[in-house]
Coordinates of C-alpha atoms and ligand atoms in Angstrom, one line a residue:
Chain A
X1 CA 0.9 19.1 -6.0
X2 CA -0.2 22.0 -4.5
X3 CA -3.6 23.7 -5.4
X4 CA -4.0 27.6 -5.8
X5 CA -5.5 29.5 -3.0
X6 CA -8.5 31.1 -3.8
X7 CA -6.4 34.7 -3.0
X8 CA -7.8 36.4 -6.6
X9 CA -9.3 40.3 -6.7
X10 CA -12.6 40.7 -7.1
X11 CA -11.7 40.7 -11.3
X12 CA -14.4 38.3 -13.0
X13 CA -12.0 37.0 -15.7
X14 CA -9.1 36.6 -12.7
X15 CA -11.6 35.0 -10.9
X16 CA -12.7 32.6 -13.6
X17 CA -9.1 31.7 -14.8
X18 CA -8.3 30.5 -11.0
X19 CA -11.7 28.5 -10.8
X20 CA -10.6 26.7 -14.0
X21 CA -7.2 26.3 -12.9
X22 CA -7.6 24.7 -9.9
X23 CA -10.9 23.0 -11.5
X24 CA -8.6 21.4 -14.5
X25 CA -6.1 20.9 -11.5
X26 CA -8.7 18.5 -9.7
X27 CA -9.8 16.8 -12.2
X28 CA -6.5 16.0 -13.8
X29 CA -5.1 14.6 -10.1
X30 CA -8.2 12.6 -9.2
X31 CA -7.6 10.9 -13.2
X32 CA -3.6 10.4 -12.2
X33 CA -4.6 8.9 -9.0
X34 CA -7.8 6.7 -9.8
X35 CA -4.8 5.1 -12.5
X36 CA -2.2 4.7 -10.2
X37 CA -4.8 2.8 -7.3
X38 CA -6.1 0.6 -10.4
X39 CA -2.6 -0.2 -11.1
X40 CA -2.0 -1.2 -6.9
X41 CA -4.6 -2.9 -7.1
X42 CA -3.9 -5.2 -9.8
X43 CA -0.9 -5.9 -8.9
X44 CA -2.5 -7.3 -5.3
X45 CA -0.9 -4.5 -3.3
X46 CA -3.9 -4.9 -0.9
X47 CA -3.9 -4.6 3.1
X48 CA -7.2 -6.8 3.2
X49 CA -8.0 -6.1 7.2
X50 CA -8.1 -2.4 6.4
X51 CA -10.1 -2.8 3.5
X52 CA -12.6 -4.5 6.0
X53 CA -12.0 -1.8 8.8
X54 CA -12.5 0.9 5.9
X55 CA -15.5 -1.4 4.6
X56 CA -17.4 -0.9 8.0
X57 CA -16.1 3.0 8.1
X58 CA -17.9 4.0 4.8
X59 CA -20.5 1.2 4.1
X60 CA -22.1 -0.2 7.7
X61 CA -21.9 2.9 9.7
X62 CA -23.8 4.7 6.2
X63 CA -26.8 2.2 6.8
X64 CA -28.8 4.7 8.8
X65 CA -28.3 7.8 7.1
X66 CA -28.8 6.0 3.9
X67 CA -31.7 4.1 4.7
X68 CA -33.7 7.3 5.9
X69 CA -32.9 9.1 3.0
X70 CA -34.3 6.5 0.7
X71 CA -37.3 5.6 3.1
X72 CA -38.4 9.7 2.7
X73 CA -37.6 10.3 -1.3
X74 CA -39.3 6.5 -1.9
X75 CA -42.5 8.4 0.1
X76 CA -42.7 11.4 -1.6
X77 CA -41.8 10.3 -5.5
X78 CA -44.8 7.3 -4.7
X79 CA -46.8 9.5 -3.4
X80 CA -46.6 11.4 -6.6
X81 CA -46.2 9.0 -9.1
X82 CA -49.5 7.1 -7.1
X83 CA -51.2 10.2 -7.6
X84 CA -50.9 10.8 -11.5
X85 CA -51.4 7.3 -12.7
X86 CA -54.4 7.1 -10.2
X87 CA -56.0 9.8 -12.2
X88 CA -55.3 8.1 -15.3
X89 CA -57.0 4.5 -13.9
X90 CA -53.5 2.8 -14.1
X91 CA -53.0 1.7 -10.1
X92 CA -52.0 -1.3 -11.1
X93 CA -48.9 0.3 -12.9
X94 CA -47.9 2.2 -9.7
X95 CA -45.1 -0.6 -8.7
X96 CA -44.0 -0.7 -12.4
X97 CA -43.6 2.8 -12.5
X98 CA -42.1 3.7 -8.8
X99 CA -39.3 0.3 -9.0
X100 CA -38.2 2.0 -12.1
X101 CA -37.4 5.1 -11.0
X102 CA -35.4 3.4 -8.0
X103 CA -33.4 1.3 -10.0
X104 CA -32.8 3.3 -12.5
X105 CA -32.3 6.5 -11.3
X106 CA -32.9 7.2 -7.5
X107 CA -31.4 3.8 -5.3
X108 CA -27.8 5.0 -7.2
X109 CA -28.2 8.6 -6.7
X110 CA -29.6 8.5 -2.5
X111 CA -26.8 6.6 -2.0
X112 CA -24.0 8.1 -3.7
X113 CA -25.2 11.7 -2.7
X114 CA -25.4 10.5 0.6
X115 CA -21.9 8.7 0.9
X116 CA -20.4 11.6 -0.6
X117 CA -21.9 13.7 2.6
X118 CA -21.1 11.4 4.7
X119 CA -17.8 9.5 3.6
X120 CA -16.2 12.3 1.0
X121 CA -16.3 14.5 3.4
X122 CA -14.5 12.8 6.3
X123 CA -11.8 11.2 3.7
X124 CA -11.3 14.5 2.6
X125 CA -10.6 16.1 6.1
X126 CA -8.7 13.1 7.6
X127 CA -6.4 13.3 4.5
X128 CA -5.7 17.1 4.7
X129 CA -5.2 17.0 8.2
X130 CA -3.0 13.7 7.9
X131 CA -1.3 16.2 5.4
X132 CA -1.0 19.3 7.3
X133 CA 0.4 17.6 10.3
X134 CA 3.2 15.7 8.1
X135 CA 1.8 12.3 8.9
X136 CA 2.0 11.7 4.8
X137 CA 5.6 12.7 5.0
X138 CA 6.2 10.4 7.4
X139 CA 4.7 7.4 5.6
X140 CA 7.2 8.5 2.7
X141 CA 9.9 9.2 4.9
X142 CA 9.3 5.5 5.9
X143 CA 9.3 4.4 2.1
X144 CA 5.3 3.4 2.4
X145 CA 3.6 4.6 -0.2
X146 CA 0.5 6.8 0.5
X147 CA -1.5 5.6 -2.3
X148 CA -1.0 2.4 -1.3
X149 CA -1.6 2.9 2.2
X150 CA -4.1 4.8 2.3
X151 CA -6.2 5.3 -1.3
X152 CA -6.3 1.8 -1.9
X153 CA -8.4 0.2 1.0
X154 CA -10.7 3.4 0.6
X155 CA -11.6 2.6 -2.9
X156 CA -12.1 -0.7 -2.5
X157 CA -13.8 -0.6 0.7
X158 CA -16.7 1.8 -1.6
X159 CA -16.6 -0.3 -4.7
X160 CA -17.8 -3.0 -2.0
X161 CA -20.3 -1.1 -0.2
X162 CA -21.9 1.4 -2.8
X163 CA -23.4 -1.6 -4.9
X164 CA -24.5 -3.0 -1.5
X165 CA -26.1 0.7 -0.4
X166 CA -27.9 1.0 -3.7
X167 CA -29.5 -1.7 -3.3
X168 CA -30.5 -1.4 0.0
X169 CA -31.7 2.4 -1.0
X170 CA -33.7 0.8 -3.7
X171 CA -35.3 -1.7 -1.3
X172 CA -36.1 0.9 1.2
X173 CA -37.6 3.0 -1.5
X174 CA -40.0 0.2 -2.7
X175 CA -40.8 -0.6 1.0
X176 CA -41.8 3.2 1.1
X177 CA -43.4 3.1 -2.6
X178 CA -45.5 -0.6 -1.2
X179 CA -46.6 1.5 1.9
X180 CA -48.0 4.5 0.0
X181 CA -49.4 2.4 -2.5
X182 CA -51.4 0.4 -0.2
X183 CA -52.4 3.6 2.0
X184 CA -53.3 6.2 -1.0
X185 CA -54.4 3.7 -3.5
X186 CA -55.7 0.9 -2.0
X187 CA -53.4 -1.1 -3.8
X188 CA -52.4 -5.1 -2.6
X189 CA -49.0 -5.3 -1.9
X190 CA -48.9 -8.7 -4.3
X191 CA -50.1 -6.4 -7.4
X192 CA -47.5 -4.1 -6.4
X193 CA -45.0 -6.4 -6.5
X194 CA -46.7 -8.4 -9.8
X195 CA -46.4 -5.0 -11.6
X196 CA -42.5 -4.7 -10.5
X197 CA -41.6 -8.3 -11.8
X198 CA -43.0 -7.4 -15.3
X199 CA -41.5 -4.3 -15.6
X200 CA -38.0 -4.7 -14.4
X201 CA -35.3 -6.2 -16.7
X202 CA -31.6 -7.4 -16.2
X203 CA -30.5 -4.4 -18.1
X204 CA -31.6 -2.6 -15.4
X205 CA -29.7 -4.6 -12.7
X206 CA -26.4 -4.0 -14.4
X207 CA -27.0 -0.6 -15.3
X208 CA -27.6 0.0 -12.1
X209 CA -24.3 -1.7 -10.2
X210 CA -22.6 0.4 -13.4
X211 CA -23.9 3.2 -11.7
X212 CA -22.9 2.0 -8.0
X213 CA -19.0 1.8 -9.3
X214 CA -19.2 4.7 -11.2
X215 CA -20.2 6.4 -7.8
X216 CA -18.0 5.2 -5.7
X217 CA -15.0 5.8 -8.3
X218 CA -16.5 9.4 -7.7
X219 CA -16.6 9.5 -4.0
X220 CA -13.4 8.3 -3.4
X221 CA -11.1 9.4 -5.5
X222 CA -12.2 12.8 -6.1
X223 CA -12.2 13.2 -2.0
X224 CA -9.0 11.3 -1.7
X225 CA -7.3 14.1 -4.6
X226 CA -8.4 16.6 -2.8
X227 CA -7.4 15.1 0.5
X228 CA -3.9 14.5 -0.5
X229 CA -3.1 17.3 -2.2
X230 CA -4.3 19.9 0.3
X231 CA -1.8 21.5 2.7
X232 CA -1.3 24.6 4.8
X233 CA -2.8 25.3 7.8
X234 CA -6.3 24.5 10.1
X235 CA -8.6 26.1 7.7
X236 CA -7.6 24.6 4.9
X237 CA -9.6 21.3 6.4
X238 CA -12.9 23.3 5.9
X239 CA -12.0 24.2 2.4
X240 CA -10.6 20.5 1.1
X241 CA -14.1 19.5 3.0
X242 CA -16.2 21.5 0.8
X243 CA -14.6 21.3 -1.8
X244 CA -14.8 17.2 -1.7
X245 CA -18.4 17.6 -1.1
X246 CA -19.1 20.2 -4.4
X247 CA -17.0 18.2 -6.4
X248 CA -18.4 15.0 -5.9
X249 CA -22.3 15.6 -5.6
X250 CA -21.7 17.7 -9.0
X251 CA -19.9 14.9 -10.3
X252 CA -22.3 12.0 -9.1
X253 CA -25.0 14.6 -10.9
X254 CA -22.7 14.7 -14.2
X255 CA -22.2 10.9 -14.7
X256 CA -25.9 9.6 -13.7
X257 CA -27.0 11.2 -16.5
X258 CA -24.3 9.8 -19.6
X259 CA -25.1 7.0 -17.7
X260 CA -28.9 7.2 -18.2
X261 CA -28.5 9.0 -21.7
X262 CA -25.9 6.2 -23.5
X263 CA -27.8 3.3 -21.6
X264 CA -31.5 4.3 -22.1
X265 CA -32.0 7.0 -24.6
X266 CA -34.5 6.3 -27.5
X267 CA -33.4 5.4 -30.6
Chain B
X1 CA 33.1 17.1 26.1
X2 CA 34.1 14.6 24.1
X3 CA 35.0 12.1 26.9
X4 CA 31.2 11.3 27.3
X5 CA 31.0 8.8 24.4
X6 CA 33.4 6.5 23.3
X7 CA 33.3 7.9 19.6
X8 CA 35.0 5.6 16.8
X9 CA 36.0 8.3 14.6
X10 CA 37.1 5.6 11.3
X11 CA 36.4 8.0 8.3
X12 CA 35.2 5.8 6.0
X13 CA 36.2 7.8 2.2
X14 CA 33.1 7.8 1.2
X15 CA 30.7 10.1 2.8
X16 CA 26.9 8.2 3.5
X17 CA 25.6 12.0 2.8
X18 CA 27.3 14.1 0.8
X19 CA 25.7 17.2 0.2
X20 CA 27.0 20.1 -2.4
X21 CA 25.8 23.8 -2.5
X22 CA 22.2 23.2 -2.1
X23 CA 19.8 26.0 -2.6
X24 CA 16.3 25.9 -2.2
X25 CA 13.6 29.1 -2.0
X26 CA 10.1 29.1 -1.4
X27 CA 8.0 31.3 -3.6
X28 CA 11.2 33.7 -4.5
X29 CA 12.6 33.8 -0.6
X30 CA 15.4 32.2 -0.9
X31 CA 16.2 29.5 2.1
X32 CA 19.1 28.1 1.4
X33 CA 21.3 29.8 -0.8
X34 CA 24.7 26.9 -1.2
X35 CA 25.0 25.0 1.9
X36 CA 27.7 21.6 1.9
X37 CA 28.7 19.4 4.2
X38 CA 29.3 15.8 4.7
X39 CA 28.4 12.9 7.1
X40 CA 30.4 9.9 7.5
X41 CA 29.2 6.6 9.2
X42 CA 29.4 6.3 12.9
X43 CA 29.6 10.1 12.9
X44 CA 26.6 13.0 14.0
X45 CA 27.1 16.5 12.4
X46 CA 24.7 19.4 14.4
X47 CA 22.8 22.0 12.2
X48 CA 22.1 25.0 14.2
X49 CA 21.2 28.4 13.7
X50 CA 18.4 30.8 14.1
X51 CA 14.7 29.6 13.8
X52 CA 13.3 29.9 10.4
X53 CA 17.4 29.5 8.9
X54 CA 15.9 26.4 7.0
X55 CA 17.5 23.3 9.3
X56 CA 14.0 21.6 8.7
X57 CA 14.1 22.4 5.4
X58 CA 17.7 21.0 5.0
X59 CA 16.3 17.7 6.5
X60 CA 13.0 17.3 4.3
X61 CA 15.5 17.9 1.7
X62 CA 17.6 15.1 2.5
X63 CA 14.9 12.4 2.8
X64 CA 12.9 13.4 -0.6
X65 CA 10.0 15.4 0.6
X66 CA 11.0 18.6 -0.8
X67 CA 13.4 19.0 -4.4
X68 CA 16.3 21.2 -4.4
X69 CA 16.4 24.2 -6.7
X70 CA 20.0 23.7 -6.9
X71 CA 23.0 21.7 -6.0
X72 CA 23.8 18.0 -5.1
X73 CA 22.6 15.4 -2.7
X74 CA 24.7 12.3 -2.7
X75 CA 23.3 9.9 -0.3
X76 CA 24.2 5.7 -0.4
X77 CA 21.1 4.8 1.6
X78 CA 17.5 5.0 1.7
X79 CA 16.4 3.2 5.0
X80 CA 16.3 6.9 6.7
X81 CA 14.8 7.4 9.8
X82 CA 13.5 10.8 10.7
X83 CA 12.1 12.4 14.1
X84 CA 9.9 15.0 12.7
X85 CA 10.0 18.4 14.6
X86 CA 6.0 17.7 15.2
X87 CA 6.6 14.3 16.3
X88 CA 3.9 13.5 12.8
X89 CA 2.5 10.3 14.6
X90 CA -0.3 8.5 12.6
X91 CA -3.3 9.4 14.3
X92 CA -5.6 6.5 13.4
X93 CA -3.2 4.1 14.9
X94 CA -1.9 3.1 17.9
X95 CA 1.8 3.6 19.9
X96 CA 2.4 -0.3 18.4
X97 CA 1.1 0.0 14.6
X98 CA 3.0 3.2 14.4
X99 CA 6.1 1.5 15.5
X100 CA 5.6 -1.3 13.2
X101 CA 5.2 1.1 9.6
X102 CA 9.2 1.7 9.5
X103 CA 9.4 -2.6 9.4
X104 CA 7.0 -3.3 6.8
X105 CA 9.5 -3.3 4.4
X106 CA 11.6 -5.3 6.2
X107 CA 9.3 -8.9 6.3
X108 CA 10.0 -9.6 9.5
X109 CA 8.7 -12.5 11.6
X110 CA 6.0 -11.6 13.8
X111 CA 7.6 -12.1 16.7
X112 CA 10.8 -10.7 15.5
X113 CA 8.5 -7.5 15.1
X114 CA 7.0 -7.5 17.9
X115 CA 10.3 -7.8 20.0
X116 CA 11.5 -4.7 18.3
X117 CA 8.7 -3.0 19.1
X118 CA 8.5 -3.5 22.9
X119 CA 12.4 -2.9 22.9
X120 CA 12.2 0.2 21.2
X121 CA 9.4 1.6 23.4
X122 CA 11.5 0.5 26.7
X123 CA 14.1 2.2 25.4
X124 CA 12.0 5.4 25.5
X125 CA 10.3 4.4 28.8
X126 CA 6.5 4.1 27.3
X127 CA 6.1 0.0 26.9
X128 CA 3.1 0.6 29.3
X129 CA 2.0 3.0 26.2
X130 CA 2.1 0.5 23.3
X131 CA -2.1 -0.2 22.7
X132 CA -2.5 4.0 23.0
X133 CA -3.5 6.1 20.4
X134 CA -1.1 9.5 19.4
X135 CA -4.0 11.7 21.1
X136 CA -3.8 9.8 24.4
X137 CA -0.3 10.8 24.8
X138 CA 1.6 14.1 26.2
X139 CA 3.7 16.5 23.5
X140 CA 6.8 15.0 25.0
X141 CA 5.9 11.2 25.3
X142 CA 4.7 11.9 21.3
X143 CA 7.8 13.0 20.7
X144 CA 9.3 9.8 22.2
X145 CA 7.0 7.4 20.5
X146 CA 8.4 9.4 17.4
X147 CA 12.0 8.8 18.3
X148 CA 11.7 5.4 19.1
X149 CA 9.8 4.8 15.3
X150 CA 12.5 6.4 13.6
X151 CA 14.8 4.1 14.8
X152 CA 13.2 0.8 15.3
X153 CA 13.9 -0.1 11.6
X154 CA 17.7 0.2 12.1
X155 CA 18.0 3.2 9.5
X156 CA 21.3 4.0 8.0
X157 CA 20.7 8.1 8.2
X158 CA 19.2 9.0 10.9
X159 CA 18.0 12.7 10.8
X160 CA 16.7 14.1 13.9
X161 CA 15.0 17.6 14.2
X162 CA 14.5 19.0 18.1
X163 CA 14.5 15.6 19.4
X164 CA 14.4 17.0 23.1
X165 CA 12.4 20.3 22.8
X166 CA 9.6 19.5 25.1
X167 CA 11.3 17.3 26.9
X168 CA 11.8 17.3 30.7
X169 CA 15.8 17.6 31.6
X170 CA 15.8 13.9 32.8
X171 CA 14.7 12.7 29.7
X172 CA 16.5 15.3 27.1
X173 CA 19.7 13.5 28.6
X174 CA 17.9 10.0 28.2
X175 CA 17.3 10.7 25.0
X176 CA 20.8 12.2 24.1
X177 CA 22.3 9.3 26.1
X178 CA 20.7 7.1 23.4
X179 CA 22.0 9.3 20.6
X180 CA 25.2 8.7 21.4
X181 CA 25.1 4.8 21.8
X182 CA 23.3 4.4 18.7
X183 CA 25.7 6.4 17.0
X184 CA 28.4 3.5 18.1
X185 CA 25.7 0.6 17.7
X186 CA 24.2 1.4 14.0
X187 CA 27.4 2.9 12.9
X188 CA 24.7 5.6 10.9
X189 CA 25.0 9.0 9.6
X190 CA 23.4 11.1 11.7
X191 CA 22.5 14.7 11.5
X192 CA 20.8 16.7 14.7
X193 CA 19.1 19.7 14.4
X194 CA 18.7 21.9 17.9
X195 CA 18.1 24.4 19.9
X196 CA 18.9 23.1 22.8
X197 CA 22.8 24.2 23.5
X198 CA 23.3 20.0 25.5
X199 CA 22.2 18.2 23.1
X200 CA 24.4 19.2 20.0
X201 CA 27.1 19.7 22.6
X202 CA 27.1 16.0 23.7
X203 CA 25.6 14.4 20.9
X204 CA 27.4 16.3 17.7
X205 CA 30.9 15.3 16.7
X206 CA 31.0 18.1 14.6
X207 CA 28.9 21.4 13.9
X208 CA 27.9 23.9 11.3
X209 CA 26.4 27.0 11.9
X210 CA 23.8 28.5 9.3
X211 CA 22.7 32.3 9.1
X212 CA 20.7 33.9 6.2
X213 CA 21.0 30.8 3.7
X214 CA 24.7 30.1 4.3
X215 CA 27.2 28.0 6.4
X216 CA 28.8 30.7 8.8
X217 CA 30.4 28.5 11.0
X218 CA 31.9 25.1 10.8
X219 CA 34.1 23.3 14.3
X220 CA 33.9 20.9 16.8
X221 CA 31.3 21.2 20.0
X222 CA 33.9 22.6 22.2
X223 CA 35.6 25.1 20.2
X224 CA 32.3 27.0 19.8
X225 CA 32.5 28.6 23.1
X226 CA 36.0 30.1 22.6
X227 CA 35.9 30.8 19.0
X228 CA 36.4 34.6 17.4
X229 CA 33.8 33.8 14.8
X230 CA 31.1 36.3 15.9
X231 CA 28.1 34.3 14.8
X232 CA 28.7 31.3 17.2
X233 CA 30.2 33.2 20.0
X234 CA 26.9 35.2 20.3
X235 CA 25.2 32.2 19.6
X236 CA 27.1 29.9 21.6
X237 CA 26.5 32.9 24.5
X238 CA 23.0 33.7 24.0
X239 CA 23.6 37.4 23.7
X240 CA 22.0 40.5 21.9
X241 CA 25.8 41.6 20.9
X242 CA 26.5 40.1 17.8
X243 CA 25.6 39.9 14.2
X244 CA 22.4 38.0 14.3
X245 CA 19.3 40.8 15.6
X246 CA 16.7 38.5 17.2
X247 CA 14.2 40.2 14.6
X248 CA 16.0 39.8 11.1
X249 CA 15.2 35.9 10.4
Ligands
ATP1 N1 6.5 24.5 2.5 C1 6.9 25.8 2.6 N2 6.4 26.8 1.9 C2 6.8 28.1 2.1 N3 7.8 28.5 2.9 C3 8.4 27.5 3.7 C4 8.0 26.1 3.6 N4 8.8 25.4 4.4 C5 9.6 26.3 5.0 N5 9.4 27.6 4.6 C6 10.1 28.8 5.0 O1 11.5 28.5 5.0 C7 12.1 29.0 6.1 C8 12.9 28.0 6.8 O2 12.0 27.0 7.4 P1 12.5 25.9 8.3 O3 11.3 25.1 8.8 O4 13.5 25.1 7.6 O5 13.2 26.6 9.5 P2 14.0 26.1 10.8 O6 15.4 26.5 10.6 O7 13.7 24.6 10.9 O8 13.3 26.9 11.9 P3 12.9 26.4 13.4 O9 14.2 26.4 14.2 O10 12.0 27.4 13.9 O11 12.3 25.0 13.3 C9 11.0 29.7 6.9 O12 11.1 31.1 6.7 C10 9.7 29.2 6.4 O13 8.8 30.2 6.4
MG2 MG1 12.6 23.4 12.2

């Protein structure tokens, strides 16, 4: 597959025909791919030392990046949420309140936002350039099959590491959220951490790793598409790059929220 | 010419590639418009022609990268080995995991691997090479590493495109040398596709010529110098004089 160039006059109906195109185009790919890597995968075609190698690519070497992010949103949204509910003479609530905005909503969202910076990006350049320089042709030429090769120990790699970075975003944040409590409320770590067991359920555990896959599904597959089915010439490395990086923050956006709204919405 | 290499010319009947007026355009320019030919086993045809007459094109055509708009490709094998024009090394691995993609398929010991790894890479004088990555290498010793991969897994077509541009003299004849013998020693369909006037001369058994989309010209190595067709004679004598003007492909 080849995706349209963005070559359209400055007409807005042109304009918006081509967007949907090649938006209806991505979509459609990333949904072809994501079934024929779940189907490798089941059937065990799985290269288990680059699924470690990839493992260390997209999850260890994201531990920094990640963490810092988490350590500076768990500050300010504590800070905040500290703020309101001291006000209201409900400190004791502010590690109730803070946990379940990490689990729930921010741990999954730092991290996947995050990886896709970090990880969509490169997968996205390292596959168009692997394309543009006929290293993909190659592996066909040689009867390997790219998907395999290539999509496979990516995906697995992040279903792996993105429950593992969540988590870790989540603890970070409450590390932050313990700090600021203790600093702007005067609040004992211990009745932090009282208020945080009473408030937080299983549910929220597994809506939470449903979250993690559902990000990593994201991540992967939409940067991999893109990857793969970018070719032409140097520039075209910054576009697929971009393009991996709009699609799947927009898309990470998107899904937290049916998430949130089919697991948590008042009835 | 042709006393170089001892070439076993047993025509089998059936051709390994048999291909029948292909056509193939590219956004309405069209490429190729009904090119044929045939390879036998133990036999190497040379494309040549003009750059930008679609020889690549004819090649990525052969092994499945591209689909023809029209006509036939008969082939009886798929283990194909191809030396891309851009050498298309995998970047993230090294001289030995590169050599060792085209074997996969083949469930090999690991020993049996490994020996025809470091015998390939002799072969192309860069054993001392095999832990390097692609980028550590020179244009010409990546387009080595490339030959030696496309034949380490025995293939039963081997397509080569400008296995010697970039190459030093020395090893352009090193390289053709090896052409020739694996021609006798795999017993493969071969096709070469080159500029460079030695290397289809020693290494082709037979030639065709394309211009503009078509076959123009069709002989052996050595009757292209004498020949009256005017497209190989100019070609065959680098000159201006002739139908092909240097600025109409
Ligand atoms: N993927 C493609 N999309 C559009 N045009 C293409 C594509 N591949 C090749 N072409 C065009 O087809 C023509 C033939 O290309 P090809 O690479 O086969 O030439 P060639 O004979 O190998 O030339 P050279 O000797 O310079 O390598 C060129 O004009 C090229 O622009
Ligand atoms: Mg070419």
């Amino acid at each position: 597959m080849q995706l349209p160039a963005n070559n359209h006059r400055l007409n807005p109906i042109s304009f918006l025909e081509s967007w949907f195109a090649s938006g209806v185009q991505i979509f459609g790919h990333t949904i072809i791919l994501l079934f024929a890597t779940t189907k490798l995968i089941l059937t065990g075609k799985i290269d288990w030392r680059e699924v470690s190698r990839q493992s260390y690519m997209i999850g260890v070497k994201s531990f920094a990046v990640v963490g810092i992010t988490a350590l500076f949103t768990g500050f300010a949204m504590s800070l905040q949420i500290a703020r309101e509910l001291v006000l209201f003479g409900a400190d004791t609530s502010i590690g109730g309140v803070v946990s379940l905005a990490l689990i729930r909503e921010i741990g999954p969202i730092t991290a996947g936002v995050t990886l896709a910076g970090r990880v969509g990006s490169a997968i996205a350049a390292e596959l168009t350039t692997m394309n543009i320089t006929e290293q993909i042709d190659a592996l066909e030429v040689m009867r390997i099959d790219p998907v395999e090769f290539l999509v496979v120990p990516r995906y697995l790699a992040g279903l792996f590491m993105m429950p593992v970075l969540s988590i870790y975003a989540m603890s970070i944040g409450l590390i932050a959220g313990i700090n600021i409590a203790h600093s702007a409320a005067n609040l004992p770590m211990a009745t932090f951490l009282d208020s945080v067991k009473q408030t937080i359920l299983d549910r929220d555990f597994t809506v939470h790793f449903i979250k993690a896959f559902i990000n990593a599904t994201i991540v992967i597959m939409f940067s991999c598409s893109i990857g793969l089915s970018t070719r032409g010439g140097a520039e075209d490395v910054g576009i697929a790059t971009t393009r991996a990086i709009v699609w799947t923050m927009t898309m990470i956006f998107v899904f937290n929220y049916i998430v949130t709204a089919l697991t948590y919405a008042p009835r | 010419m042709s006393s170089i290499a001892p070439q076993p010319v047993t025509r089998h009947p059936e051709p390994i590639i048999k291909v029948v007026d292909l056509k193939k355009s590219f956004s309405e320019r069209e490429v190729l418009k009904g090119v044929s030919f045939e390879v036998f086993a133990g036999e190497t045809l040379g494309i040549i022609g003009p750059s930008g007459c679609g020889k690549s094109t004819i090649l990525r055509l052969l092994c499945g990268l591209l689909q023809p708009d029209g006509g036939q490709i008969i082939k009886t094998s798929d283990n194909i080995g191809l030396v891309f024009q851009s050498s298309a090394l995998l970047n993230s691995l090294t001289v030995r995991q590169n050599l060792a993609l085209p074997l996969r398929l083949q469930h090999l010991s690991r020993k049996e691997q490994e020996r025809r790894i470091q015998e390939g890479l002799k072969l192309v004088g860069l054993a001392e090479y095999i832990d390097s990555y692609p980028s550590q290498l020179s244009g010409g010793q990546q387009k080595r590493t490339s030959f030696a991969r496309a034949i380490v897994g025995n293939p039963k077509i081997i397509l080569y495109d400008e296995p010697t541009t970039g190459l030093d003299p020395v090893m352009s004849t090193i390289i053709e040398d090896y052409m020739i013998q694996l021609e006798a020693q795999l017993h493969a369909a071969s096709i070469v596709v080159t500029h460079q006037y030695s290397t289809w001369t020693r290494t082709a058994d037979r030639v065709v010529m394309l211009h503009a989309g078509k076959v123009v010209w069709e002989g052996k190595p050595p009757e292209a110098e004498g020949s009256n067709n005017p497209y190989i004679r100019q070609f065959a004598h680098a000159t201006r004089e002739g139908p092909m003007l240097s600025n109409s492909v």
